[in-house]
Amino acid sequence: MLLPVLVSPPGAYLPAVMAALALGVAISVWPVGRVSLARAAAGLAVLSLAADTVAFGKAGLALLWLPFEAVALLVLLERVVRHVPGPRVGLVGGLTGAAVVLLPLRFTLHAPQTGLKESVFLAALAFVPAAGAGGVGLYLRSLDRRRADAVALARREQRLEVARDLHDFVAHEVTGIVLEAQAAQLGGEDGGPVEHRALLHRIEQAGLRALDSMDRTVATLRAADGRTEEPPPTRLYGLADLPELLDRFGSMAAAEVTLSLEEEVAGALSREAEDTAYRVVLEALTNVRRHAPRAGRVGVRAARSAERTVEVSVTDGAPAGPLPRAPREPGGRPGGGTGLAGLAERAVAVGGVLEAGPYGQGWRVSCRLPVSAVR
């Protein structure tokens, strides 16, 4: 863009530099250091508006670089409207939009054959693409917001579910402690020293208070989640249920389904982690059916790793035909849902980590769960 300046008169320096600067700001990845997109766009818009009022020689020189700067400013306007947060988007978007609309003045204000009518007409004409760029930015901003809200809702639901599951797991153990304490007191006066029986009674009362507290906490969580009734108890699934799950999946899919389940993983995970692993496999298989229905093969593997973790992975292979693959979650990729994003939160809650991404010609979902909490 700057090469034509070498054979142009000095008056071409200003429009060429402004066009190159606008293009650089429009295509750069911000922030750069402490300079954010909002600051870069506002600074460029102010420079562009100031350059419109500066006489730089022959006005016709601006026509060579004006289209490039206009396109760069339109791209920048869309990025500003989409990404600049909070109340700053109005100010920065207004400055960038004004730079686009008033850019033709760089020619009409300094050309002897143009006047007020031409300036108003060209400014009104430039308003149309500026409005289009702003509209595209607003639409994409709304999609980003809906996506963020959906992920936040999925994470919140997973947190509530983890809290309810924690109640079930802990309540089971506390109930066992209370029963043991009650059984130890059945000996009556001959059951041991008075201090011993008093200690057992205090253990029993503490356990009952803990159960009451957990019941109240979970009731509050369910009320906050919009649940008015006690949900029926659900079965907890685990790695031992994967063969049945894959049999069902294989009967409905054309892919070759394989399962590698090492014996060392049996009993290595807590009940919470087992349930999380099963849900990750279920969600990954659901995504295969949705986004890669013609995958040639699907492999599920559960094995111990050297880092005292159990890794559960689901990998689908190359498509069996020319059907295009749709982009999938988690993260910000378009076209994905929020299932894996929510399960990633659940995996973190039990001390693990969940990853998903391209793998060879297919896709891979991997979840690593710690083995420290043994059942």
Coordinates of C-alpha atoms in Angstrom, one line a residue:
M1 CA 0.0 0.0 0.0
L2 CA 2.9 2.4 0.7
L3 CA 4.9 1.5 -2.5
P4 CA 3.1 4.0 -4.8
V5 CA 4.3 6.8 -2.5
L6 CA 7.8 6.2 -3.9
V7 CA 6.7 7.6 -7.3
S8 CA 4.1 10.1 -6.0
P9 CA 4.5 13.7 -5.0
P10 CA 4.9 14.6 -1.3
G11 CA 1.2 15.3 -1.0
A12 CA 0.5 11.6 -1.2
Y13 CA 2.2 10.8 2.0
L14 CA -0.8 11.7 4.3
P15 CA -3.5 9.6 2.6
A16 CA -1.2 6.7 2.1
V17 CA 0.0 6.6 5.7
M18 CA -3.6 7.0 7.0
A19 CA -4.8 4.1 4.8
A20 CA -1.9 1.8 5.9
L21 CA -2.5 2.7 9.5
A22 CA -6.2 2.0 9.3
L23 CA -5.5 -1.3 7.7
G24 CA -3.0 -2.2 10.4
V25 CA -5.4 -1.3 13.2
A26 CA -8.3 -3.2 11.5
I27 CA -6.5 -6.5 11.1
S28 CA -4.4 -6.5 14.2
V29 CA -5.1 -8.8 17.2
W30 CA -5.8 -6.6 20.2
P31 CA -4.8 -5.9 22.9
V32 CA -1.2 -5.2 22.1
G33 CA 0.5 -4.6 25.5
R34 CA -1.6 -2.0 27.3
V35 CA -3.3 -0.8 24.1
S36 CA -6.8 -2.2 23.8
L37 CA -9.0 -2.3 20.7
A38 CA -11.1 0.6 22.1
R39 CA -8.0 2.8 22.5
A40 CA -6.6 1.9 19.1
A41 CA -9.9 2.5 17.3
A42 CA -10.6 5.8 19.0
G43 CA -7.0 7.0 18.3
L44 CA -7.3 6.1 14.6
A45 CA -10.7 7.7 14.3
V46 CA -9.5 11.0 15.7
L47 CA -6.5 10.9 13.4
S48 CA -8.7 10.2 10.4
L49 CA -11.1 13.0 11.3
A50 CA -8.2 15.4 11.7
A51 CA -6.6 14.3 8.4
D52 CA -9.9 15.2 6.6
T53 CA -9.3 18.9 7.5
V54 CA -5.7 19.0 6.4
A55 CA -4.7 20.2 3.0
F56 CA -2.0 17.9 1.6
G57 CA -1.6 19.0 -2.0
K58 CA -3.6 17.8 -4.9
A59 CA -7.0 16.5 -3.7
G60 CA -7.0 13.8 -6.4
L61 CA -4.2 12.0 -4.7
A62 CA -6.6 10.9 -1.9
L63 CA -8.7 8.9 -4.4
L64 CA -6.0 6.2 -4.8
W65 CA -5.9 5.2 -1.1
L66 CA -9.4 6.3 0.0
P67 CA -11.2 3.0 -0.9
F68 CA -8.6 1.0 1.2
E69 CA -9.0 3.2 4.2
A70 CA -12.8 3.1 3.9
V71 CA -12.9 -0.7 3.9
A72 CA -10.4 -0.9 6.8
L73 CA -12.6 1.6 8.8
L74 CA -15.7 -0.5 8.1
V75 CA -14.0 -3.7 9.3
L76 CA -12.8 -1.8 12.4
L77 CA -16.3 -0.4 13.1
E78 CA -17.7 -3.9 13.0
R79 CA -15.0 -5.1 15.4
V80 CA -15.6 -2.2 17.8
V81 CA -19.4 -2.7 17.9
R82 CA -18.9 -6.4 18.5
H83 CA -16.1 -6.5 21.0
V84 CA -15.7 -3.2 22.9
P85 CA -17.3 -3.8 26.3
G86 CA -19.6 -1.7 28.4
P87 CA -20.4 2.0 27.9
R88 CA -17.3 2.7 25.9
V89 CA -18.7 1.0 22.8
G90 CA -21.0 4.0 22.2
L91 CA -18.2 6.5 22.3
V92 CA -15.7 4.5 20.3
G93 CA -18.3 3.2 17.9
G94 CA -19.5 6.8 17.3
L95 CA -16.0 8.1 16.6
T96 CA -15.3 5.2 14.2
G97 CA -18.6 5.6 12.4
A98 CA -18.0 9.3 12.1
A99 CA -14.6 8.6 10.6
V100 CA -16.3 6.3 8.0
V101 CA -19.1 8.8 7.1
L102 CA -16.8 11.9 6.9
L103 CA -14.0 10.2 5.0
P104 CA -15.1 11.5 1.6
L105 CA -14.6 15.0 2.9
R106 CA -10.8 14.4 2.6
F107 CA -11.4 14.8 -1.2
T108 CA -14.5 17.1 -1.4
L109 CA -13.2 19.8 1.0
H110 CA -10.0 20.3 -1.0
A111 CA -11.0 19.7 -4.6
P112 CA -11.8 23.0 -6.4
Q113 CA -14.7 21.4 -8.4
T114 CA -16.6 20.1 -5.4
G115 CA -18.6 21.9 -2.8
L116 CA -21.2 21.5 0.0
K117 CA -23.7 19.5 -2.1
E118 CA -21.1 17.0 -3.1
S119 CA -19.8 16.7 0.5
V120 CA -23.3 16.1 1.9
F121 CA -24.2 13.6 -0.9
L122 CA -21.0 11.5 -0.5
A123 CA -21.3 11.6 3.3
A124 CA -24.9 10.3 3.1
L125 CA -23.7 7.6 0.7
A126 CA -21.0 6.5 3.1
F127 CA -23.5 6.3 5.9
V128 CA -25.1 3.2 4.2
P129 CA -22.1 0.8 4.5
A130 CA -21.3 2.3 7.9
A131 CA -24.8 1.4 9.2
G132 CA -24.4 -2.1 7.6
A133 CA -21.1 -2.6 9.4
G134 CA -22.6 -1.5 12.7
G135 CA -25.6 -3.7 12.2
V136 CA -23.4 -6.7 11.6
G137 CA -21.4 -5.9 14.7
L138 CA -24.6 -5.6 16.8
Y139 CA -25.9 -9.0 15.5
L140 CA -22.7 -10.8 16.2
R141 CA -22.5 -9.1 19.6
S142 CA -25.9 -10.4 20.5
L143 CA -24.9 -14.0 19.4
D144 CA -21.8 -13.7 21.5
R145 CA -23.9 -12.6 24.5
R146 CA -26.4 -15.4 24.0
R147 CA -23.5 -17.9 23.8
A148 CA -21.9 -16.6 27.0
D149 CA -25.2 -16.6 28.8
A150 CA -25.9 -20.2 27.7
V151 CA -22.4 -21.3 28.9
A152 CA -22.9 -19.5 32.2
L153 CA -26.3 -21.2 32.7
A154 CA -24.9 -24.6 31.9
R155 CA -22.0 -24.1 34.4
R156 CA -24.5 -22.9 37.1
E157 CA -26.7 -25.9 36.5
Q158 CA -23.7 -28.2 36.8
R159 CA -22.6 -26.5 40.1
L160 CA -26.1 -27.0 41.5
E161 CA -26.0 -30.6 40.4
V162 CA -22.6 -31.1 42.0
A163 CA -24.0 -29.6 45.2
R164 CA -27.0 -32.0 45.1
D165 CA -24.8 -34.9 44.4
L166 CA -22.5 -33.9 47.2
H167 CA -25.5 -34.0 49.5
D168 CA -26.3 -37.5 48.4
F169 CA -22.8 -38.8 48.8
V170 CA -22.0 -37.1 52.1
A171 CA -25.5 -37.8 53.5
H172 CA -25.0 -41.5 52.8
E173 CA -21.7 -41.5 54.8
V174 CA -23.0 -39.4 57.6
T175 CA -26.1 -41.6 57.9
G176 CA -23.8 -44.6 58.3
I177 CA -21.9 -42.8 61.1
V178 CA -25.1 -42.0 62.9
L179 CA -26.3 -45.6 62.6
E180 CA -23.0 -46.9 64.0
A181 CA -23.2 -44.5 66.9
Q182 CA -26.8 -45.5 67.6
A183 CA -25.9 -49.2 67.5
A184 CA -23.0 -48.7 69.9
Q185 CA -25.5 -47.3 72.4
L186 CA -27.8 -50.3 72.4
G187 CA -25.8 -51.9 75.2
G188 CA -27.7 -49.8 77.8
E189 CA -26.0 -49.3 81.2
D190 CA -23.6 -52.2 80.5
G191 CA -22.5 -50.8 77.2
G192 CA -19.5 -49.0 78.7
P193 CA -18.5 -46.0 80.8
V194 CA -20.8 -43.1 81.0
E195 CA -18.3 -40.9 79.2
H196 CA -18.3 -43.4 76.3
R197 CA -22.0 -43.4 76.0
A198 CA -22.1 -39.6 76.2
L199 CA -19.5 -39.3 73.5
L200 CA -21.5 -41.6 71.2
H201 CA -24.6 -39.6 71.9
R202 CA -22.8 -36.4 70.9
I203 CA -21.6 -38.0 67.7
E204 CA -25.2 -39.1 66.9
Q205 CA -26.6 -35.6 67.6
A206 CA -23.8 -34.0 65.5
G207 CA -24.5 -36.3 62.6
L208 CA -28.3 -35.6 62.7
R209 CA -27.6 -31.9 62.8
A210 CA -25.3 -32.3 59.7
L211 CA -28.0 -34.2 57.9
D212 CA -30.6 -31.5 58.7
S213 CA -28.3 -28.8 57.5
M214 CA -27.6 -30.5 54.2
D215 CA -31.3 -31.1 53.6
R216 CA -32.0 -27.4 54.2
T217 CA -29.1 -26.4 51.9
V218 CA -30.2 -28.6 49.1
A219 CA -33.8 -27.5 49.5
T220 CA -32.6 -23.9 49.1
L221 CA -30.6 -24.8 46.0
R222 CA -33.5 -26.5 44.4
A223 CA -35.8 -23.6 45.2
A224 CA -33.3 -21.2 43.6
D225 CA -33.1 -23.4 40.6
G226 CA -36.9 -23.2 40.1
R227 CA -37.6 -26.8 41.4
T228 CA -40.8 -27.0 43.4
E229 CA -40.7 -30.8 43.9
E230 CA -38.2 -33.2 45.1
P231 CA -36.7 -34.9 42.0
P232 CA -36.9 -38.6 42.0
P233 CA -33.6 -40.4 42.9
T234 CA -31.5 -41.2 39.8
R235 CA -29.0 -44.0 39.3
L236 CA -25.4 -43.1 39.4
Y237 CA -23.6 -44.5 36.3
G238 CA -19.9 -45.2 36.0
L239 CA -17.2 -46.8 33.9
A240 CA -18.8 -50.3 34.3
D241 CA -21.8 -49.0 32.4
L242 CA -19.8 -48.0 29.3
P243 CA -20.2 -51.3 27.4
E244 CA -24.0 -51.0 27.6
L245 CA -23.8 -47.4 26.5
L246 CA -21.6 -48.2 23.5
D247 CA -23.9 -51.1 22.5
R248 CA -26.8 -48.7 22.4
F249 CA -24.8 -46.2 20.4
G250 CA -23.4 -48.8 18.0
S251 CA -26.9 -50.1 17.2
M252 CA -27.9 -46.6 16.1
A253 CA -24.7 -45.5 14.3
A254 CA -23.0 -46.7 11.2
A255 CA -19.5 -46.2 12.7
E256 CA -17.2 -48.9 14.0
V257 CA -17.3 -48.6 17.8
T258 CA -14.5 -49.9 20.0
L259 CA -14.0 -49.8 23.8
S260 CA -10.7 -50.1 25.6
L261 CA -11.4 -50.4 29.4
E262 CA -8.4 -51.3 31.5
E263 CA -9.0 -53.5 34.6
E264 CA -6.8 -51.1 36.7
V265 CA -9.5 -48.3 36.5
A266 CA -12.1 -50.4 38.3
G267 CA -12.6 -48.9 41.7
A268 CA -10.0 -46.2 41.2
L269 CA -12.4 -43.3 41.0
S270 CA -14.8 -41.9 43.5
R271 CA -18.5 -42.2 42.8
E272 CA -18.7 -38.5 41.8
A273 CA -15.8 -38.9 39.4
E274 CA -17.3 -42.2 38.0
D275 CA -20.5 -40.4 37.3
T276 CA -18.7 -37.5 35.7
A277 CA -16.7 -39.8 33.4
Y278 CA -19.8 -41.6 32.2
R279 CA -21.5 -38.2 31.5
V280 CA -18.5 -37.0 29.5
V281 CA -18.6 -40.2 27.3
L282 CA -22.4 -39.8 26.9
E283 CA -22.1 -36.1 25.8
A284 CA -19.2 -36.9 23.4
L285 CA -21.2 -39.7 21.7
T286 CA -24.2 -37.3 21.5
N287 CA -22.0 -34.8 19.7
V288 CA -20.7 -37.5 17.3
R289 CA -24.3 -38.2 16.4
R290 CA -25.1 -34.6 16.0
H291 CA -22.0 -33.2 14.2
A292 CA -20.4 -36.3 12.6
P293 CA -23.1 -38.8 11.8
R294 CA -21.0 -40.4 9.1
A295 CA -17.9 -40.8 11.1
G296 CA -16.1 -44.0 10.1
R297 CA -15.1 -45.1 13.6
V298 CA -15.5 -44.1 17.2
G299 CA -13.2 -45.2 20.0
V300 CA -13.7 -45.0 23.7
R301 CA -10.7 -45.6 26.1
A302 CA -10.4 -45.5 29.9
A303 CA -6.9 -46.1 31.3
R304 CA -4.7 -45.2 34.2
S305 CA -2.0 -42.7 33.6
A306 CA 1.4 -42.0 35.2
E307 CA 0.1 -38.9 36.9
R308 CA -2.3 -40.8 39.3
T309 CA -5.2 -40.0 37.1
V310 CA -7.7 -42.0 35.0
E311 CA -8.0 -40.7 31.4
V312 CA -11.3 -41.2 29.6
S313 CA -11.2 -40.3 25.9
V314 CA -13.7 -40.5 23.0
T315 CA -12.2 -40.2 19.5
D316 CA -14.1 -40.2 16.2
G317 CA -12.3 -40.9 13.0
A318 CA -12.5 -39.7 9.4
P319 CA -16.0 -39.4 7.9
A320 CA -17.2 -42.3 5.8
G321 CA -18.4 -40.0 3.1
P322 CA -18.1 -36.4 1.9
L323 CA -20.5 -35.0 4.5
P324 CA -18.9 -31.8 5.9
R325 CA -18.2 -31.7 9.6
A326 CA -19.8 -29.0 11.8
P327 CA -17.7 -27.1 14.3
R328 CA -18.2 -28.3 17.9
E329 CA -17.9 -27.1 21.4
P330 CA -16.5 -26.3 24.0
G331 CA -15.1 -22.7 23.9
G332 CA -16.2 -20.0 21.5
R333 CA -16.5 -22.1 18.3
P334 CA -19.7 -21.4 16.4
G335 CA -22.2 -24.1 16.0
G336 CA -21.6 -25.8 19.4
G337 CA -23.8 -26.2 22.4
T338 CA -23.0 -25.9 26.1
G339 CA -22.9 -29.6 27.2
L340 CA -19.1 -30.0 27.3
A341 CA -18.7 -26.5 28.7
G342 CA -20.9 -27.5 31.6
L343 CA -19.2 -30.8 32.1
A344 CA -15.8 -29.1 32.1
E345 CA -17.0 -27.2 35.1
R346 CA -18.2 -30.5 36.7
A347 CA -14.8 -32.1 36.0
V348 CA -13.0 -29.2 37.7
A349 CA -15.3 -29.6 40.7
V350 CA -14.1 -33.2 41.2
G351 CA -10.4 -32.2 40.7
G352 CA -10.1 -33.2 37.0
V353 CA -9.8 -31.4 33.7
L354 CA -11.7 -31.8 30.4
E355 CA -10.3 -31.0 26.9
A356 CA -11.8 -31.2 23.4
G357 CA -10.4 -30.4 20.0
P358 CA -9.5 -31.7 16.5
Y359 CA -7.5 -35.0 16.5
G360 CA -6.2 -36.2 13.2
Q361 CA -9.1 -36.2 10.7
G362 CA -11.7 -36.3 13.5
W363 CA -12.4 -35.0 17.0
R364 CA -11.3 -36.0 20.5
V365 CA -12.8 -35.4 23.9
S366 CA -10.5 -36.3 26.9
C367 CA -11.2 -36.1 30.6
R368 CA -8.6 -36.7 33.3
L369 CA -9.8 -37.5 36.8
P370 CA -7.8 -38.0 39.9
V371 CA -7.6 -41.4 41.6
S372 CA -6.8 -40.0 45.1
A373 CA -10.4 -40.1 46.3
V374 CA -10.9 -43.9 46.3
R375 CA -14.4 -45.3 47.0

